[in-house]
Amino acid sequence: MTSPTWQHRPPYQGPTETSPARKSFTKKLRGACHCGRVVYWLSSDNPLNVKYCHCHDCQVIHGAPLQLAAIFEKADMAFERGVEGLHFYKTDSKAAEHDLPCKVSCGTCGSFILDEGRNMVLVSPSLLTLDTERLRENFDVRQHIFYSRRVKDILDGKQKWAGLDNKSELLHDD
């Protein structure tokens, strides 16, 4: 039986595998799920963006008022182990399938690993080894999305979008 094609494309390739989307990979930042069965690396320690998402799907799936997400290019992520045990969930259809965009978690402990979009991945910073002040600062939140659906006000002076950033109303701290 052959493995699904998604396993041979970023972000699911191993750190030593190459593809047209990724010519090489340098391990910079390690991430792992709670049970340790899923281990991955990021080749960048500076996300493109870091957001709090207040959408209803994130609130329900994570059992929390918001999700913290760091955005990276797919080619910036590589799995060292655990790809075969990943579970996929498509929120639109409420189906356990790898159909983009989808949420990805460890099939053993249930740790949320990432949201996979068509071009980017949203990684959970709480699974990363952020062991220096500089690394922690790189993951400071820059904005809120779907703030109109917030559970609680967060008066932090960060940009707050009613829906998606740059595609909805910009809200203000009151």
PDB file of C-alpha atoms in Angstrom:
ATOM      1  CA  MET A   1       0.000   0.000   0.000  1.00  0.00           C
ATOM      2  CA  THR A   2       1.393   3.405  -0.931  1.00  0.00           C
ATOM      3  CA  SER A   3       1.327   6.348   1.434  1.00  0.00           C
ATOM      4  CA  PRO A   4      -0.926   9.321   0.674  1.00  0.00           C
ATOM      5  CA  THR A   5       0.670  12.028  -1.486  1.00  0.00           C
ATOM      6  CA  TRP A   6       0.366  14.667   1.263  1.00  0.00           C
ATOM      7  CA  GLN A   7       3.024  12.774   3.265  1.00  0.00           C
ATOM      8  CA  HIS A   8       5.602  13.650   0.612  1.00  0.00           C
ATOM      9  CA  ARG A   9       4.962  17.403   0.589  1.00  0.00           C
ATOM     10  CA  PRO A  10       5.703  20.141   3.117  1.00  0.00           C
ATOM     11  CA  PRO A  11       4.978  20.347   5.971  1.00  0.00           C
ATOM     12  CA  TYR A  12       4.867  16.530   6.338  1.00  0.00           C
ATOM     13  CA  GLN A  13       8.251  15.692   4.812  1.00  0.00           C
ATOM     14  CA  GLY A  14      11.162  14.779   7.046  1.00  0.00           C
ATOM     15  CA  PRO A  15      13.948  17.333   7.610  1.00  0.00           C
ATOM     16  CA  THR A  16      16.270  15.537   5.152  1.00  0.00           C
ATOM     17  CA  GLU A  17      13.679  15.220   2.360  1.00  0.00           C
ATOM     18  CA  THR A  18      13.586  17.714  -0.490  1.00  0.00           C
ATOM     19  CA  SER A  19      10.876  18.707  -2.938  1.00  0.00           C
ATOM     20  CA  PRO A  20      10.278  21.487  -5.460  1.00  0.00           C
ATOM     21  CA  ALA A  21       8.854  23.543  -2.564  1.00  0.00           C
ATOM     22  CA  ARG A  22      11.844  22.870  -0.282  1.00  0.00           C
ATOM     23  CA  LYS A  23      15.403  22.436  -1.537  1.00  0.00           C
ATOM     24  CA  SER A  24      16.976  22.155   1.920  1.00  0.00           C
ATOM     25  CA  PHE A  25      16.008  22.389   5.578  1.00  0.00           C
ATOM     26  CA  THR A  26      17.860  23.665   8.655  1.00  0.00           C
ATOM     27  CA  LYS A  27      16.485  22.678  12.069  1.00  0.00           C
ATOM     28  CA  LYS A  28      16.050  25.799  14.224  1.00  0.00           C
ATOM     29  CA  LEU A  29      13.091  25.269  16.526  1.00  0.00           C
ATOM     30  CA  ARG A  30      11.755  21.968  17.904  1.00  0.00           C
ATOM     31  CA  GLY A  31       8.128  21.174  18.609  1.00  0.00           C
ATOM     32  CA  ALA A  32       6.500  18.082  20.102  1.00  0.00           C
ATOM     33  CA  CYS A  33       3.104  16.899  21.261  1.00  0.00           C
ATOM     34  CA  HIS A  34       2.345  16.037  24.900  1.00  0.00           C
ATOM     35  CA  CYS A  35       3.102  12.298  24.575  1.00  0.00           C
ATOM     36  CA  GLY A  36       6.194  12.854  22.384  1.00  0.00           C
ATOM     37  CA  ARG A  37       5.055  10.640  19.503  1.00  0.00           C
ATOM     38  CA  VAL A  38       4.905  13.642  17.157  1.00  0.00           C
ATOM     39  CA  VAL A  39       8.122  15.657  16.823  1.00  0.00           C
ATOM     40  CA  TYR A  40       8.656  18.385  14.261  1.00  0.00           C
ATOM     41  CA  TRP A  41      11.075  21.177  13.420  1.00  0.00           C
ATOM     42  CA  LEU A  42      10.779  24.699  12.090  1.00  0.00           C
ATOM     43  CA  SER A  43      13.524  26.138   9.883  1.00  0.00           C
ATOM     44  CA  SER A  44      12.582  29.653  10.954  1.00  0.00           C
ATOM     45  CA  ASP A  45      12.366  30.990  14.491  1.00  0.00           C
ATOM     46  CA  ASN A  46      10.563  34.135  13.366  1.00  0.00           C
ATOM     47  CA  PRO A  47       6.921  33.586  12.362  1.00  0.00           C
ATOM     48  CA  LEU A  48       5.324  35.593   9.572  1.00  0.00           C
ATOM     49  CA  ASN A  49       2.622  36.593  12.050  1.00  0.00           C
ATOM     50  CA  VAL A  50       1.315  35.634  15.499  1.00  0.00           C
ATOM     51  CA  LYS A  51      -2.406  35.946  16.184  1.00  0.00           C
ATOM     52  CA  TYR A  52      -5.078  35.213  18.705  1.00  0.00           C
ATOM     53  CA  CYS A  53      -8.053  33.664  16.900  1.00  0.00           C
ATOM     54  CA  HIS A  54     -11.410  34.152  18.614  1.00  0.00           C
ATOM     55  CA  CYS A  55     -13.561  32.305  16.040  1.00  0.00           C
ATOM     56  CA  HIS A  56     -16.221  29.906  17.291  1.00  0.00           C
ATOM     57  CA  ASP A  57     -14.541  26.838  15.709  1.00  0.00           C
ATOM     58  CA  CYS A  58     -11.275  27.513  17.567  1.00  0.00           C
ATOM     59  CA  GLN A  59     -13.127  28.147  20.831  1.00  0.00           C
ATOM     60  CA  VAL A  60     -15.009  24.843  20.614  1.00  0.00           C
ATOM     61  CA  ILE A  61     -12.195  22.661  19.226  1.00  0.00           C
ATOM     62  CA  HIS A  62      -9.594  23.944  21.691  1.00  0.00           C
ATOM     63  CA  GLY A  63     -11.975  24.242  24.632  1.00  0.00           C
ATOM     64  CA  ALA A  64     -10.634  27.730  25.269  1.00  0.00           C
ATOM     65  CA  PRO A  65     -11.714  31.320  24.615  1.00  0.00           C
ATOM     66  CA  LEU A  66      -9.108  31.678  21.847  1.00  0.00           C
ATOM     67  CA  GLN A  67      -6.314  29.970  19.941  1.00  0.00           C
ATOM     68  CA  LEU A  68      -2.746  31.294  19.773  1.00  0.00           C
ATOM     69  CA  ALA A  69      -1.364  30.691  16.282  1.00  0.00           C
ATOM     70  CA  ALA A  70       2.043  31.402  14.740  1.00  0.00           C
ATOM     71  CA  ILE A  71       2.043  31.481  10.946  1.00  0.00           C
ATOM     72  CA  PHE A  72       4.790  29.910   8.842  1.00  0.00           C
ATOM     73  CA  GLU A  73       5.299  28.859   5.239  1.00  0.00           C
ATOM     74  CA  LYS A  74       4.635  25.129   4.808  1.00  0.00           C
ATOM     75  CA  ALA A  75       8.235  24.612   3.655  1.00  0.00           C
ATOM     76  CA  ASP A  76       9.428  25.988   7.039  1.00  0.00           C
ATOM     77  CA  MET A  77       8.079  22.895   8.842  1.00  0.00           C
ATOM     78  CA  ALA A  78       9.293  19.274   8.798  1.00  0.00           C
ATOM     79  CA  PHE A  79       8.202  16.245  10.804  1.00  0.00           C
ATOM     80  CA  GLU A  80      10.927  14.151  12.415  1.00  0.00           C
ATOM     81  CA  ARG A  81       8.430  11.497  13.515  1.00  0.00           C
ATOM     82  CA  GLY A  82       4.763  10.825  14.067  1.00  0.00           C
ATOM     83  CA  VAL A  83       3.268  11.685  10.666  1.00  0.00           C
ATOM     84  CA  GLU A  84       1.619   8.261  10.418  1.00  0.00           C
ATOM     85  CA  GLY A  85      -0.265   8.892  13.678  1.00  0.00           C
ATOM     86  CA  LEU A  86      -1.672  12.314  12.843  1.00  0.00           C
ATOM     87  CA  HIS A  87      -5.409  12.938  12.847  1.00  0.00           C
ATOM     88  CA  PHE A  88      -7.022  15.443  10.521  1.00  0.00           C
ATOM     89  CA  TYR A  89     -10.256  17.346  10.992  1.00  0.00           C
ATOM     90  CA  LYS A  90     -12.005  19.553   8.450  1.00  0.00           C
ATOM     91  CA  THR A  91     -14.155  22.034  10.358  1.00  0.00           C
ATOM     92  CA  ASP A  92     -16.326  23.013   7.366  1.00  0.00           C
ATOM     93  CA  SER A  93     -17.651  19.485   6.832  1.00  0.00           C
ATOM     94  CA  LYS A  94     -17.039  18.238  10.393  1.00  0.00           C
ATOM     95  CA  ALA A  95     -15.204  15.271   8.885  1.00  0.00           C
ATOM     96  CA  ALA A  96     -12.025  13.433   9.879  1.00  0.00           C
ATOM     97  CA  GLU A  97     -10.182  13.951   6.606  1.00  0.00           C
ATOM     98  CA  HIS A  98      -7.110  15.620   5.138  1.00  0.00           C
ATOM     99  CA  ASP A  99      -8.878  18.206   2.999  1.00  0.00           C
ATOM    100  CA  LEU A 100      -7.539  21.748   3.196  1.00  0.00           C
ATOM    101  CA  PRO A 101      -7.933  23.770   5.279  1.00  0.00           C
ATOM    102  CA  CYS A 102      -7.885  21.353   8.195  1.00  0.00           C
ATOM    103  CA  LYS A 103      -6.774  20.971  11.791  1.00  0.00           C
ATOM    104  CA  VAL A 104      -4.046  18.448  12.630  1.00  0.00           C
ATOM    105  CA  SER A 105      -3.534  16.729  15.982  1.00  0.00           C
ATOM    106  CA  CYS A 106      -1.668  13.806  17.534  1.00  0.00           C
ATOM    107  CA  GLY A 107      -3.749  10.651  17.264  1.00  0.00           C
ATOM    108  CA  THR A 108      -2.509   9.416  20.647  1.00  0.00           C
ATOM    109  CA  CYS A 109      -2.602  12.340  23.102  1.00  0.00           C
ATOM    110  CA  GLY A 110      -4.825  14.683  21.087  1.00  0.00           C
ATOM    111  CA  SER A 111      -2.416  17.636  21.218  1.00  0.00           C
ATOM    112  CA  PHE A 112      -3.291  20.195  18.573  1.00  0.00           C
ATOM    113  CA  ILE A 113      -0.252  20.454  16.269  1.00  0.00           C
ATOM    114  CA  LEU A 114      -1.275  22.860  13.505  1.00  0.00           C
ATOM    115  CA  ASP A 115      -3.873  24.244  11.167  1.00  0.00           C
ATOM    116  CA  GLU A 116      -2.897  23.432   7.591  1.00  0.00           C
ATOM    117  CA  GLY A 117      -4.058  25.913   5.002  1.00  0.00           C
ATOM    118  CA  ARG A 118      -3.507  25.872   1.278  1.00  0.00           C
ATOM    119  CA  ASN A 119      -0.264  27.880   1.495  1.00  0.00           C
ATOM    120  CA  MET A 120       0.580  28.313   5.175  1.00  0.00           C
ATOM    121  CA  VAL A 121       0.539  26.486   8.495  1.00  0.00           C
ATOM    122  CA  LEU A 122      -0.631  27.905  11.809  1.00  0.00           C
ATOM    123  CA  VAL A 123       1.477  26.321  14.529  1.00  0.00           C
ATOM    124  CA  SER A 124       0.678  26.174  18.230  1.00  0.00           C
ATOM    125  CA  PRO A 125       3.572  28.008  19.986  1.00  0.00           C
ATOM    126  CA  SER A 126       2.892  26.180  23.263  1.00  0.00           C
ATOM    127  CA  LEU A 127       4.385  23.011  21.714  1.00  0.00           C
ATOM    128  CA  LEU A 128       7.646  24.741  20.763  1.00  0.00           C
ATOM    129  CA  THR A 129      10.858  24.932  22.769  1.00  0.00           C
ATOM    130  CA  LEU A 130      11.053  28.697  23.323  1.00  0.00           C
ATOM    131  CA  ASP A 131      13.945  28.693  25.776  1.00  0.00           C
ATOM    132  CA  THR A 132      15.382  32.184  25.279  1.00  0.00           C
ATOM    133  CA  GLU A 133      13.915  35.643  25.738  1.00  0.00           C
ATOM    134  CA  ARG A 134      14.557  36.444  22.061  1.00  0.00           C
ATOM    135  CA  LEU A 135      12.578  33.384  20.936  1.00  0.00           C
ATOM    136  CA  ARG A 136       9.703  34.229  23.263  1.00  0.00           C
ATOM    137  CA  GLU A 137       9.649  37.803  21.911  1.00  0.00           C
ATOM    138  CA  ASN A 138       9.472  36.458  18.333  1.00  0.00           C
ATOM    139  CA  PHE A 139       6.185  34.812  19.319  1.00  0.00           C
ATOM    140  CA  ASP A 140       4.586  37.880  20.909  1.00  0.00           C
ATOM    141  CA  VAL A 141       1.014  38.306  19.686  1.00  0.00           C
ATOM    142  CA  ARG A 142       0.667  40.969  16.995  1.00  0.00           C
ATOM    143  CA  GLN A 143      -3.093  40.994  16.438  1.00  0.00           C
ATOM    144  CA  HIS A 144      -6.488  39.429  17.116  1.00  0.00           C
ATOM    145  CA  ILE A 145      -8.814  37.954  14.486  1.00  0.00           C
ATOM    146  CA  PHE A 146     -12.540  37.273  14.822  1.00  0.00           C
ATOM    147  CA  TYR A 147     -12.457  39.584  17.848  1.00  0.00           C
ATOM    148  CA  SER A 148     -16.168  40.294  17.377  1.00  0.00           C
ATOM    149  CA  ARG A 149     -16.722  36.726  18.665  1.00  0.00           C
ATOM    150  CA  ARG A 150     -14.515  37.087  21.738  1.00  0.00           C
ATOM    151  CA  VAL A 151     -15.527  35.589  25.058  1.00  0.00           C
ATOM    152  CA  LYS A 152     -13.758  38.309  27.061  1.00  0.00           C
ATOM    153  CA  ASP A 153     -12.302  41.713  26.230  1.00  0.00           C
ATOM    154  CA  ILE A 154      -8.507  41.840  25.995  1.00  0.00           C
ATOM    155  CA  LEU A 155      -7.318  45.436  26.221  1.00  0.00           C
ATOM    156  CA  ASP A 156      -3.747  44.981  25.016  1.00  0.00           C
ATOM    157  CA  GLY A 157      -3.420  47.680  22.349  1.00  0.00           C
ATOM    158  CA  LYS A 158      -2.987  45.093  19.556  1.00  0.00           C
ATOM    159  CA  GLN A 159      -4.901  45.274  16.268  1.00  0.00           C
ATOM    160  CA  LYS A 160      -8.330  43.683  16.561  1.00  0.00           C
ATOM    161  CA  TRP A 161     -10.167  42.557  13.458  1.00  0.00           C
ATOM    162  CA  ALA A 162     -13.891  41.707  13.490  1.00  0.00           C
ATOM    163  CA  GLY A 163     -13.136  38.764  11.157  1.00  0.00           C
ATOM    164  CA  LEU A 164     -10.052  37.972   9.107  1.00  0.00           C
ATOM    165  CA  ASP A 165      -7.204  40.492   9.236  1.00  0.00           C
ATOM    166  CA  ASN A 166      -7.233  43.097   6.461  1.00  0.00           C
ATOM    167  CA  LYS A 167     -10.567  41.685   5.220  1.00  0.00           C
ATOM    168  CA  SER A 168     -12.909  42.918   7.938  1.00  0.00           C
ATOM    169  CA  GLU A 169     -13.555  45.899  10.176  1.00  0.00           C
ATOM    170  CA  LEU A 170     -10.665  47.022  12.377  1.00  0.00           C
ATOM    171  CA  LEU A 171     -11.992  47.343  15.933  1.00  0.00           C
ATOM    172  CA  HIS A 172     -10.597  49.526  18.718  1.00  0.00           C
ATOM    173  CA  ASP A 173      -9.941  49.020  22.422  1.00  0.00           C
ATOM    174  CA  ASP A 174     -12.649  50.853  24.346  1.00  0.00           C
TER     175      ASP A 174
END
